[in-house]
GROMACS .gro file of C-alpha atoms in nm:
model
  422
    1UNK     CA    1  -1.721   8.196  -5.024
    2UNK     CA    2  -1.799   8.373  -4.718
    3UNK     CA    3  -2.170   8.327  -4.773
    4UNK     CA    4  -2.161   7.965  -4.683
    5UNK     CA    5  -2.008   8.018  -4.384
    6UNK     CA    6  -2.222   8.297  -4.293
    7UNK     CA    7  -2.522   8.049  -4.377
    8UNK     CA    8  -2.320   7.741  -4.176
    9UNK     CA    9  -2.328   8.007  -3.867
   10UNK     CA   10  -2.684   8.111  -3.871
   11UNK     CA   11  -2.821   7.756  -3.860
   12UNK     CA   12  -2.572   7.603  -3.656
   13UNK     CA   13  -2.857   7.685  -3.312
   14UNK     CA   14  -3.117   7.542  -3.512
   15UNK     CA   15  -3.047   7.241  -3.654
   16UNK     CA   16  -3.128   7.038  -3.394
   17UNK     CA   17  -3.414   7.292  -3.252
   18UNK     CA   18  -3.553   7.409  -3.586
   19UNK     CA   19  -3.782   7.700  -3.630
   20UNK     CA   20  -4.003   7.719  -3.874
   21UNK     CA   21  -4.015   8.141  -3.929
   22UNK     CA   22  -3.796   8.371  -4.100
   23UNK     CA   23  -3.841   8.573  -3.821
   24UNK     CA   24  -3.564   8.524  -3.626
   25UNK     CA   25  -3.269   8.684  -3.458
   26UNK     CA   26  -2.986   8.641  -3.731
   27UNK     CA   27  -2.691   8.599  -3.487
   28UNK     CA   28  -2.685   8.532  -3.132
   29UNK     CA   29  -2.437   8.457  -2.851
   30UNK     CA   30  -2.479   8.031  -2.943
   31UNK     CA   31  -2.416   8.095  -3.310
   32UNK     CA   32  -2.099   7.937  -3.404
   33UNK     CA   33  -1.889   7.815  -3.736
   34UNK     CA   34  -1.941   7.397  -3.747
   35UNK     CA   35  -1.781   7.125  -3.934
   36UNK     CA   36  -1.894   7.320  -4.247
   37UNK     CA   37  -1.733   7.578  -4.235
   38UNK     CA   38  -1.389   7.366  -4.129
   39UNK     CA   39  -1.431   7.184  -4.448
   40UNK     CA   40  -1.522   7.452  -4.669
   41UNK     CA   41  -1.195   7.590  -4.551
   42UNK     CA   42  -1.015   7.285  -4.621
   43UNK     CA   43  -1.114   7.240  -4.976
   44UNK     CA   44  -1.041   7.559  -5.030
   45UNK     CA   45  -0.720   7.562  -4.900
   46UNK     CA   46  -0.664   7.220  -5.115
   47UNK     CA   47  -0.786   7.380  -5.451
   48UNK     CA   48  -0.563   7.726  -5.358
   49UNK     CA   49  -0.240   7.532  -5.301
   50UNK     CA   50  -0.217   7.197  -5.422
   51UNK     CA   51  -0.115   7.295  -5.792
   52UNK     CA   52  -0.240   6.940  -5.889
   53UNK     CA   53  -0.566   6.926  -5.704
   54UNK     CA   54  -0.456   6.558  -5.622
   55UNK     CA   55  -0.669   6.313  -5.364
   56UNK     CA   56  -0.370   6.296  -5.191
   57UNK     CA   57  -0.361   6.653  -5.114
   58UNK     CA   58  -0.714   6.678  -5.036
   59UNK     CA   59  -0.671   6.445  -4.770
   60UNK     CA   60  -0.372   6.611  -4.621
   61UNK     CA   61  -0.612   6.941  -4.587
   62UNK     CA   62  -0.907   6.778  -4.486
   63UNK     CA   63  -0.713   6.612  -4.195
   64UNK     CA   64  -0.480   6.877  -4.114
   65UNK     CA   65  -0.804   7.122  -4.112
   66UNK     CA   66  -0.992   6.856  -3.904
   67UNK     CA   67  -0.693   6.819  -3.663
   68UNK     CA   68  -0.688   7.175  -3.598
   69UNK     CA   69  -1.076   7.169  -3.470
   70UNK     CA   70  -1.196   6.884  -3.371
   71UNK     CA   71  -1.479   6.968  -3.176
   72UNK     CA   72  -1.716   7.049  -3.457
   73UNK     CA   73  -1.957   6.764  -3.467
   74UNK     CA   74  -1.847   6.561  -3.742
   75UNK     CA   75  -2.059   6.310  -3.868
   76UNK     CA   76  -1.962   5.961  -3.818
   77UNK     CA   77  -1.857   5.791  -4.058
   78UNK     CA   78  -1.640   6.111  -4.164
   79UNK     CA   79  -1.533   6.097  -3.785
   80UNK     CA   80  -1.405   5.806  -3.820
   81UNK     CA   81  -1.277   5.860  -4.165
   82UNK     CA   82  -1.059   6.225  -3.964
   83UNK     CA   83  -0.987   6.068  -3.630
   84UNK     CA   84  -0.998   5.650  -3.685
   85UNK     CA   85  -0.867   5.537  -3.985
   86UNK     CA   86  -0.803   5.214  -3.809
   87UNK     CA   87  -1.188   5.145  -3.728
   88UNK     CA   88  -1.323   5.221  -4.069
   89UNK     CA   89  -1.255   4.831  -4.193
   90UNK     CA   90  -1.492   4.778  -3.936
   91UNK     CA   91  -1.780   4.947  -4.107
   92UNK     CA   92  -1.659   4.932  -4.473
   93UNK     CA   93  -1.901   4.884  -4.735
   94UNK     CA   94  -1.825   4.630  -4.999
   95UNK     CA   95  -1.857   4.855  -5.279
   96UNK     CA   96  -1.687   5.131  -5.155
   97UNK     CA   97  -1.374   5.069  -5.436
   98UNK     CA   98  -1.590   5.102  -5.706
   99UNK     CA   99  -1.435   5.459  -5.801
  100UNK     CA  100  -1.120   5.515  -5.960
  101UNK     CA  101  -0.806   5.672  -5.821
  102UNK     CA  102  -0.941   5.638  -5.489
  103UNK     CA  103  -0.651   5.799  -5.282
  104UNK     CA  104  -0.402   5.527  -5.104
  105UNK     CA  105  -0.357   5.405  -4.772
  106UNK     CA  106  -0.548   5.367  -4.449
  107UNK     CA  107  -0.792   5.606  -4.530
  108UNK     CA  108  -1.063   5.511  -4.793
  109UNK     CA  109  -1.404   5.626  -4.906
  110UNK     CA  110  -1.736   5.461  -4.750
  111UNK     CA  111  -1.977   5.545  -5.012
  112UNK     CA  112  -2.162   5.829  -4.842
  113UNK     CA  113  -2.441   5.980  -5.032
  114UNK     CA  114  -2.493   6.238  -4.726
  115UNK     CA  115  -2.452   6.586  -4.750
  116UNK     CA  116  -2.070   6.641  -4.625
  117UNK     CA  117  -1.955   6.647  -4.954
  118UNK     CA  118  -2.224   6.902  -5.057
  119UNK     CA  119  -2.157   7.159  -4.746
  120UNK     CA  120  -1.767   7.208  -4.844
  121UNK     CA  121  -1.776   7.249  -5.234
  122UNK     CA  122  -1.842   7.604  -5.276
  123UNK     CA  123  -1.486   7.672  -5.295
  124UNK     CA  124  -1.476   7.439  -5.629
  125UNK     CA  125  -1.780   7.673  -5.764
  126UNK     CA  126  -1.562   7.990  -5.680
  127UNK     CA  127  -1.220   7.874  -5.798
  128UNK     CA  128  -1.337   7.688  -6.120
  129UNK     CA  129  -1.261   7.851  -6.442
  130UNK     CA  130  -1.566   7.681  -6.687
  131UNK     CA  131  -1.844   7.479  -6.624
  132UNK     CA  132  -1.689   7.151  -6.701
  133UNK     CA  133  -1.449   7.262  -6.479
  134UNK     CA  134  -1.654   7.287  -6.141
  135UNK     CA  135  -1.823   6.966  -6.236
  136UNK     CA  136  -1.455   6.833  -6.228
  137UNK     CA  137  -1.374   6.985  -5.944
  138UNK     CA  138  -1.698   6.926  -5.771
  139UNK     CA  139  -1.652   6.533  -5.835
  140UNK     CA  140  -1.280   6.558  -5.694
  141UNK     CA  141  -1.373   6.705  -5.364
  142UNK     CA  142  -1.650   6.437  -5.275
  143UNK     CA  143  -1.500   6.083  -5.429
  144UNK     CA  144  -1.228   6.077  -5.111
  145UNK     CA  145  -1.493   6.011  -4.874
  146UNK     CA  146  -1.875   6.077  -5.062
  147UNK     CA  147  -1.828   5.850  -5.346
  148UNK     CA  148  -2.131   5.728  -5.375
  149UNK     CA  149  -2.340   5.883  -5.674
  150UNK     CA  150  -2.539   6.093  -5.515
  151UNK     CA  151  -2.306   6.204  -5.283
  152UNK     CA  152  -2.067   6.297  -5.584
  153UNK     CA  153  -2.371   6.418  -5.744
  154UNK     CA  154  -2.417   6.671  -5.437
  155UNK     CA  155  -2.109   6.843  -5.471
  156UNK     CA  156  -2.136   6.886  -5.846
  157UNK     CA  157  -2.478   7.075  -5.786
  158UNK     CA  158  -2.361   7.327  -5.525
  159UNK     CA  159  -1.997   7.387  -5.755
  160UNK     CA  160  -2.195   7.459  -6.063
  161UNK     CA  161  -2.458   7.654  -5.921
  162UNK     CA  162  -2.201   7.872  -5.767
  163UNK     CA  163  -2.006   7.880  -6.086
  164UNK     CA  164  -2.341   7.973  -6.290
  165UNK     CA  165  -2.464   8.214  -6.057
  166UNK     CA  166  -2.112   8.407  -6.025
  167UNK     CA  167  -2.088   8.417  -6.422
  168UNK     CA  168  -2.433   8.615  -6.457
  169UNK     CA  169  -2.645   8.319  -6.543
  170UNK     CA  170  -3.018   8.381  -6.438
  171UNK     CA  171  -3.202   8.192  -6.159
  172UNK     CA  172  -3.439   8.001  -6.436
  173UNK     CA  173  -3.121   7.923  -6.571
  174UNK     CA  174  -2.958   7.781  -6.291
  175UNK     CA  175  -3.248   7.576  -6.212
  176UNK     CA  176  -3.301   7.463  -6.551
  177UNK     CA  177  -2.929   7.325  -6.563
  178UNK     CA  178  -2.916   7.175  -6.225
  179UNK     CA  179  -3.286   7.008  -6.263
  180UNK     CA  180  -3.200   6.856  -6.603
  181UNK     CA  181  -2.821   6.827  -6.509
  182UNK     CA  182  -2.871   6.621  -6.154
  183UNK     CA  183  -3.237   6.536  -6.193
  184UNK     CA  184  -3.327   6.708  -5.837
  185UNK     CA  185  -3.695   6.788  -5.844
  186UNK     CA  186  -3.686   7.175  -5.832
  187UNK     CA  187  -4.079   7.198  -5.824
  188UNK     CA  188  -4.150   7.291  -5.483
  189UNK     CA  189  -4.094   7.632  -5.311
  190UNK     CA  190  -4.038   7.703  -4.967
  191UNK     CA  191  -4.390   7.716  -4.850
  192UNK     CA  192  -4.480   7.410  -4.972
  193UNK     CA  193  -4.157   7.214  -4.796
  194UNK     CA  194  -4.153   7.390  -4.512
  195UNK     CA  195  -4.446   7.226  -4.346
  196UNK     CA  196  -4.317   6.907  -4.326
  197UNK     CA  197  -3.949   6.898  -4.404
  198UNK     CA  198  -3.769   6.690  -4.118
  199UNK     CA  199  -3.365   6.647  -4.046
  200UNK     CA  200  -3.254   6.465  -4.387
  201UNK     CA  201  -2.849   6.438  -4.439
  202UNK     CA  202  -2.859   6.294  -4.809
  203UNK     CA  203  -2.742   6.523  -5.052
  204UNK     CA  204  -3.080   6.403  -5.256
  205UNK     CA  205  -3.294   6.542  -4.958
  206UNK     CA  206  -3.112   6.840  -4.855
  207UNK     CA  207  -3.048   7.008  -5.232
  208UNK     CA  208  -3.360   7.067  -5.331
  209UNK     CA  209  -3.428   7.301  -4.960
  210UNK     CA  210  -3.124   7.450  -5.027
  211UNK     CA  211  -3.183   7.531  -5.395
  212UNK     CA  212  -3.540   7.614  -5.335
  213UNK     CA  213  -3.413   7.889  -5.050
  214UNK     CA  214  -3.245   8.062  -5.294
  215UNK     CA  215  -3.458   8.061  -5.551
  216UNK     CA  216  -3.737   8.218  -5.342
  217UNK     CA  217  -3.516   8.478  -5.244
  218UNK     CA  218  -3.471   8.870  -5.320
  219UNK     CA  219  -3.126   8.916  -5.162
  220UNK     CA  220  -2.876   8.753  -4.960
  221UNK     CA  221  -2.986   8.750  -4.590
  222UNK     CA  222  -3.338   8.642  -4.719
  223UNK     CA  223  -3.168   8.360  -4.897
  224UNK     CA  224  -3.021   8.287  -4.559
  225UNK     CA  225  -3.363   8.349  -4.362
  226UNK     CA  226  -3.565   8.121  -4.592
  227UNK     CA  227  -3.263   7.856  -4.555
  228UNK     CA  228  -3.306   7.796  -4.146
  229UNK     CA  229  -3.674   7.858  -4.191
  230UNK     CA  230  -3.740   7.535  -4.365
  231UNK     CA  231  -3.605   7.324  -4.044
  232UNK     CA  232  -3.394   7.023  -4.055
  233UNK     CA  233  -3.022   6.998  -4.087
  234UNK     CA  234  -3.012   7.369  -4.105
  235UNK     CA  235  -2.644   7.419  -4.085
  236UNK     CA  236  -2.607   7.247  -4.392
  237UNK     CA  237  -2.910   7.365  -4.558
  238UNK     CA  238  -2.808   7.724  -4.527
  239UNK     CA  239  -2.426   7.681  -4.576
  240UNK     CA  240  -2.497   7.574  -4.952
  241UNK     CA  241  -2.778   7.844  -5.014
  242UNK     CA  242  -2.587   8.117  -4.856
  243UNK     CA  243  -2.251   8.067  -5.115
  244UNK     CA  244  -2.501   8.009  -5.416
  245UNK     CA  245  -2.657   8.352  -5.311
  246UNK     CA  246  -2.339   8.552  -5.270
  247UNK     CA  247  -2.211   8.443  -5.620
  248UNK     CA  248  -2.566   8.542  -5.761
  249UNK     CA  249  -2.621   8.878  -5.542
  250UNK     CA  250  -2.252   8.960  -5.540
  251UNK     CA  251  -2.316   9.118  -5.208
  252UNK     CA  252  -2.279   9.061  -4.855
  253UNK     CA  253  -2.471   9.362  -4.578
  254UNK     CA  254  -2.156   9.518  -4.440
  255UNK     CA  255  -2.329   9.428  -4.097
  256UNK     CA  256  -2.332   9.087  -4.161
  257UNK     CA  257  -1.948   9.047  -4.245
  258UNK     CA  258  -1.893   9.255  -3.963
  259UNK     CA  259  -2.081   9.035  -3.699
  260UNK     CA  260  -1.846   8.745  -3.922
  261UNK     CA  261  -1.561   8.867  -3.838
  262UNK     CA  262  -1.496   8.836  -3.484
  263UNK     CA  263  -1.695   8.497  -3.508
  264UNK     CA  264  -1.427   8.320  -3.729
  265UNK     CA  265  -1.049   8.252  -3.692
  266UNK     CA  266  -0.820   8.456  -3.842
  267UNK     CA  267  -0.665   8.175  -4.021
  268UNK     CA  268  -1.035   8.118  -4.184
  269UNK     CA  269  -1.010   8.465  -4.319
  270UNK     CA  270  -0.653   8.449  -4.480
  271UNK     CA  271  -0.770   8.129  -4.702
  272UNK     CA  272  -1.125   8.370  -4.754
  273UNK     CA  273  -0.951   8.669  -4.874
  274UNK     CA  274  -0.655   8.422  -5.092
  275UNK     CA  275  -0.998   8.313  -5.232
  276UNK     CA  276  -1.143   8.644  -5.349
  277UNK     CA  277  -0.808   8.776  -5.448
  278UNK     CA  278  -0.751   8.454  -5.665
  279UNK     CA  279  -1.112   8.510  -5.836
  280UNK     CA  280  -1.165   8.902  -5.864
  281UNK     CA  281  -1.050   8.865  -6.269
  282UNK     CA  282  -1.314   8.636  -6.323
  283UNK     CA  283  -1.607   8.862  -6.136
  284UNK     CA  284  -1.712   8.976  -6.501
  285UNK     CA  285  -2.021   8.826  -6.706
  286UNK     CA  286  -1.788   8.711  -6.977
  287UNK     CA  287  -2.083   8.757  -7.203
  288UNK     CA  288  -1.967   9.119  -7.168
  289UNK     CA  289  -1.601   9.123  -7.232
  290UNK     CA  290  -1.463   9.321  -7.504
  291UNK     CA  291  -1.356   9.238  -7.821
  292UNK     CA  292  -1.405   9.603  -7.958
  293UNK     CA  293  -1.097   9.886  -8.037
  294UNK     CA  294  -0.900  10.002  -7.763
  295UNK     CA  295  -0.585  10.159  -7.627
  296UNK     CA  296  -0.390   9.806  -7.611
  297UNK     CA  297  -0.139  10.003  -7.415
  298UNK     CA  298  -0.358  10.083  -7.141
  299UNK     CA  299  -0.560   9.809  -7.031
  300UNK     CA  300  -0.545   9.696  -6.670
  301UNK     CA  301  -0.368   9.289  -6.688
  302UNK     CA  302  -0.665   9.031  -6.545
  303UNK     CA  303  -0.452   8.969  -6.241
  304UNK     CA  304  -0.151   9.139  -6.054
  305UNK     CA  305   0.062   8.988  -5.873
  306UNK     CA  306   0.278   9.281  -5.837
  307UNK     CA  307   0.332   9.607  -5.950
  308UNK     CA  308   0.637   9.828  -6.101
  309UNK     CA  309   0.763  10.143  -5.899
  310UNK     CA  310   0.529  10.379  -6.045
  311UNK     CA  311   0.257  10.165  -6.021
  312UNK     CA  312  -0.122  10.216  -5.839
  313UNK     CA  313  -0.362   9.938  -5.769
  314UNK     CA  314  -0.687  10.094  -5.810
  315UNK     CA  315  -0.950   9.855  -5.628
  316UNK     CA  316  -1.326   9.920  -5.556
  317UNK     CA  317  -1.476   9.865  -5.142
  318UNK     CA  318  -1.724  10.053  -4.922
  319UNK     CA  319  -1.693  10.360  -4.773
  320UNK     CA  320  -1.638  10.242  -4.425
  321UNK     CA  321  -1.296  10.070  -4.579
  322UNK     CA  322  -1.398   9.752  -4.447
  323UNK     CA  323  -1.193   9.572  -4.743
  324UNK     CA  324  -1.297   9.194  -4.678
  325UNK     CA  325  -1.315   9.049  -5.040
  326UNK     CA  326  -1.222   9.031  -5.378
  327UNK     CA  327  -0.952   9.270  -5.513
  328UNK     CA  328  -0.982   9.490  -5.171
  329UNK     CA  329  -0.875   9.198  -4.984
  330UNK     CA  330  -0.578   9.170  -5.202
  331UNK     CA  331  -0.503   9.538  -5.215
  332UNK     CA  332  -0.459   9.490  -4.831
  333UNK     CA  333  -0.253   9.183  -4.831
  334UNK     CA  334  -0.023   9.292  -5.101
  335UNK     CA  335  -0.031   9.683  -5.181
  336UNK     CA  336  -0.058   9.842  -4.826
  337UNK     CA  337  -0.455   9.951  -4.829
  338UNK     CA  338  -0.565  10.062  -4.509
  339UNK     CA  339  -0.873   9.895  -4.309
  340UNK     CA  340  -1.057  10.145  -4.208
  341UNK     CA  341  -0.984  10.405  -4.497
  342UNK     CA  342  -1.295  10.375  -4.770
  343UNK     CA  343  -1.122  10.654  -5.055
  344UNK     CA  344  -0.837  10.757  -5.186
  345UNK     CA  345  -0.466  10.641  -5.177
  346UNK     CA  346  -0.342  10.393  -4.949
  347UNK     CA  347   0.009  10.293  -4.936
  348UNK     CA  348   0.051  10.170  -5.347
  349UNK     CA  349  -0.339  10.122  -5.381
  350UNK     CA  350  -0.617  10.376  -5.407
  351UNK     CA  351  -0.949  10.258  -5.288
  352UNK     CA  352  -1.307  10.383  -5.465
  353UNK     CA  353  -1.617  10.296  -5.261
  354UNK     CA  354  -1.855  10.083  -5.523
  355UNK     CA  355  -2.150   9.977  -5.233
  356UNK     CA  356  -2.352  10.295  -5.219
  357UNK     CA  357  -2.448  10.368  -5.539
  358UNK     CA  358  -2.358  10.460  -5.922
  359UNK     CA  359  -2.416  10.801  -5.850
  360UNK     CA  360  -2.148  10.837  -5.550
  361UNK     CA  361  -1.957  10.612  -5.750
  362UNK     CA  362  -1.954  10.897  -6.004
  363UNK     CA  363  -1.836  11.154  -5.731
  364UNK     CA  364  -1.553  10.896  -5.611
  365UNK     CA  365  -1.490  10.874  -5.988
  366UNK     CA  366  -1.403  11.211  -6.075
  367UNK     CA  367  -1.195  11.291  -5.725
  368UNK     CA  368  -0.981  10.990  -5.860
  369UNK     CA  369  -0.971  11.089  -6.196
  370UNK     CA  370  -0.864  11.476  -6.082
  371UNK     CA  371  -0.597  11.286  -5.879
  372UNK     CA  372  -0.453  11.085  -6.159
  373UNK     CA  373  -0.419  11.464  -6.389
  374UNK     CA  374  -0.236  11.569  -6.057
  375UNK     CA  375   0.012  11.318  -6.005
  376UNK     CA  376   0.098  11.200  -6.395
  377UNK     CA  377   0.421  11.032  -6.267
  378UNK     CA  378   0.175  10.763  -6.126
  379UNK     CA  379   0.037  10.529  -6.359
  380UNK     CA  380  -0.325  10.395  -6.239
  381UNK     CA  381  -0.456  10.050  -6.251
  382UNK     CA  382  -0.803  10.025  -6.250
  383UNK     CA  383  -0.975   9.652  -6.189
  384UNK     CA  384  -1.320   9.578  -6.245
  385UNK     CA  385  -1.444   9.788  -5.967
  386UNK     CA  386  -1.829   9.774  -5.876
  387UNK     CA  387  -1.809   9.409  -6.098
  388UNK     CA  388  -1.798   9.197  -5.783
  389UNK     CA  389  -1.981   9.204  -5.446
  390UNK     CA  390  -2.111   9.544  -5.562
  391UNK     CA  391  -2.300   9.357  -5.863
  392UNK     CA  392  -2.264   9.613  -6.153
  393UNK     CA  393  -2.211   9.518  -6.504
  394UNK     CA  394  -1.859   9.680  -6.716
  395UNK     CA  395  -2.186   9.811  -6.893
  396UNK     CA  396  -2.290  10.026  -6.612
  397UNK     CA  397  -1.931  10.135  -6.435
  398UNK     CA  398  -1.721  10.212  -6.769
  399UNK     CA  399  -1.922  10.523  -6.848
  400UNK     CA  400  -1.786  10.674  -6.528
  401UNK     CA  401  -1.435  10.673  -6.633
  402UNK     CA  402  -1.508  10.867  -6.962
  403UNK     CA  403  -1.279  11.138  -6.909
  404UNK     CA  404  -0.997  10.923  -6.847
  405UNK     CA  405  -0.970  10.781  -7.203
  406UNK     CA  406  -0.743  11.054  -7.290
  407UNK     CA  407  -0.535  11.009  -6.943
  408UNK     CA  408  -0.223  10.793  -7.065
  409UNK     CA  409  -0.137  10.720  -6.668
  410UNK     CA  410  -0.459  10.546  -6.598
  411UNK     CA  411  -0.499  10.201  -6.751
  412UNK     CA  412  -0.871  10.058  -6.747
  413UNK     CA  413  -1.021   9.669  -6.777
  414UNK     CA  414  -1.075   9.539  -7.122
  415UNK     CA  415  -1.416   9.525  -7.095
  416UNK     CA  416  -1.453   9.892  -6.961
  417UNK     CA  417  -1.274   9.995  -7.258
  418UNK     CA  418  -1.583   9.840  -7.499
  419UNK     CA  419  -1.817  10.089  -7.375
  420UNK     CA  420  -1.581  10.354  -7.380
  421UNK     CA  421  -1.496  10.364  -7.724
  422UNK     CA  422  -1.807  10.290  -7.866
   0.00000   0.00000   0.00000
């Protein structure tokens, strides 16, 4: 989720002073988080807390969220929608009731079809748990405000790209299913919009840029460089390619999250990291999880929420300890590992760099493995480490842990254990 505020920061000098060139500083002193970002957060927040992801509770986080930083150039209609309830009968539309369960009292949807309701789904891509799910979910988070069909339509597209990139389907498959799906024309690539894409705020005209950005590009900041490139509302444009290309690259530069993190509020961070840590069991292609024989005894549970005495929370990062996402995140919040510290154990966690690698992963492997035959009154807990940001498959990590199928203190993923007894 970090990738669309990453994305929302980059643009946010050039959307109204576009530049039409990858070549570009990526951060400078004017870069800022906007109104994107504040509403990413928000639905976020909504879809992590509100057990049932009602209207009602959307609107509590999108105000209280709003409230909290009002400065960030709302557009308005949505302004008005945040700050002046009161004016909106003013400018209501006469079919803005024609969706049902529209939430209740002074606050109402204007059927938008602009590209607020686009910019703040990824969360519902992220936290979804199927495909009919994020569309769902994707709906939900636009119909308070953006319930017009194409603005509805907009948030669907960015949620289930998200969810099919994160769940290992290919780029032609992503752009087969949101082409077909939404019936955004997906023909044109970068260098043939670029030339004479202008400032467009539907969802209708900003999609397709945003889709196209990431489809044209070989990792994440070139996702992110091709995004802004293309001109317009570039904020927005880049916000929705950069979290479709962090589910699909499941990687992030560590320089980039470092230039993030002194550039966003802490509180933006906690509802980040609750994110990732609410996620990391579902990292896995479950094309790939196991059904084969294995030591039901020992395999790591798909989330922990806690652990017994004797217990180890084995988590993959970087070597630089800089544990920002996923189950390193949580292994901070909740098991004492150490910012800062990129190996080895770490209050009731033991971290195993995953970012620089297979074949340092291999040499991280074995010093943890040696550990675990040293200390057999510890059992171990590995998660899917190197299945996340790091973008390995269970079919590439599980060979590493090899010699601990005979370990009885070190319990491994269910899908690790498929290649391992093979």
């Amino acid at each position: 989720m970090l990738g669309a505020l990453i994305g929302d920061t980059v643009g946010s000098i050039y959307e109204f002073c576009n530049i039409k060139t990858t070549d570009f500083p990526l951060f400078s002193s004017g870069c800022s988080f906007t109104d994107d970002s504040v509403m990413t957060i928000a639905v976020a927040d909504w879809l992590l807390h509100d057990p049932v992801r009602s209207q009602q509770g959307l609107e509590e986080c999108l105000v209280k969220w709003g409230h909290k930083y009002p400065d960030e150039s709302y557009g308005g209609a949505f302004y008005r929608w945040l700050f002046m309830p009161e004016f909106q009968s003013a400018f209501r539309d006469r079919d803005t009731e024609t969706v049902d369960n529209i939430p209740s009292g002074v606050r109402h949807p204007y059927n938008s079809w602009g590209n607020g309701s686009a910019m703040r789904a990824s969360a519902c891509g992220w936290l979804a748990q199927s495909l009919e799910d994020a569309l769902d979910l994707g709906r939900r988070s636009a119909m308070i405000t953006h319930n017009h069909p194409e603005g509805i339509k907009g948030a669907q597209a960015v949620a289930t790209a998200i969810y099919l990139a994160r769940t290992g389907s290919t780029k032609a498959k992503i752009h087969q299913y949101i082409e077909s799906t939404f019936g955004y024309d997906l023909s044109r690539d970068c260098d043939d919009i670029r030339p004479t894409y202008h400032f467009d705020v539907s969802c209708q005209g900003t999609l397709p840029a945003a889709l196209a950005a990431f489809f044209d590009s070989h990792d994440f900041e070139s996702a992110i460089r091709l995004a802004v490139s293309l001109g317009g509302d570039s904020d927005t444009i880049a916000c929705i390619t950069g979290a479709i290309a962090e589910a699909f690259y499941h990687e992030i530069p560590a320089a980039i999250v470092d230039e993030m993190h002194h550039r966003l509020p802490e509180e933006f961070w906690t509802i980040i990291n609750e994110v990732y840590a609410t996620v990391s069991k579902n990292y896995e292609n479950s094309a790939k999880n196991a059904t084969a024989p294995k030591p039901q005894s020992r395999i790591t549970p798909d989330y922990i929420s806690e652990l017994r005495p004797n217990e180890v929370f084995v988590f993959g990062s970087n070597v630089r300890g800089m544990h920002y996402g996923g189950a390193a995140a949580f292994a901070v919040g909740r098991f004492g590992a150490i910012m800062g510290q990129g190996e080895g154990l770490q209050g009731r966690s033991y971290a195993l760099p995953t970012m620089e690698g297979i074949e340092n992963m291999r040499a991280s492997v074995d010093r943890f493995i040696a550990f675990a035959q040293e200390h057999p009154e510890l059992t171990f807990l590995v998660t899917p480490i190197g299945c996340g940001i790091a973008g390995y498959s269970p079919e590439d990590i599980a060979p590493l842990f090899v010699a601990a199928k005979t370990l009885d203190n070190v319990h491994l993923p269910e899908s690790f254990w498929k290649y391992i007894t093979e």
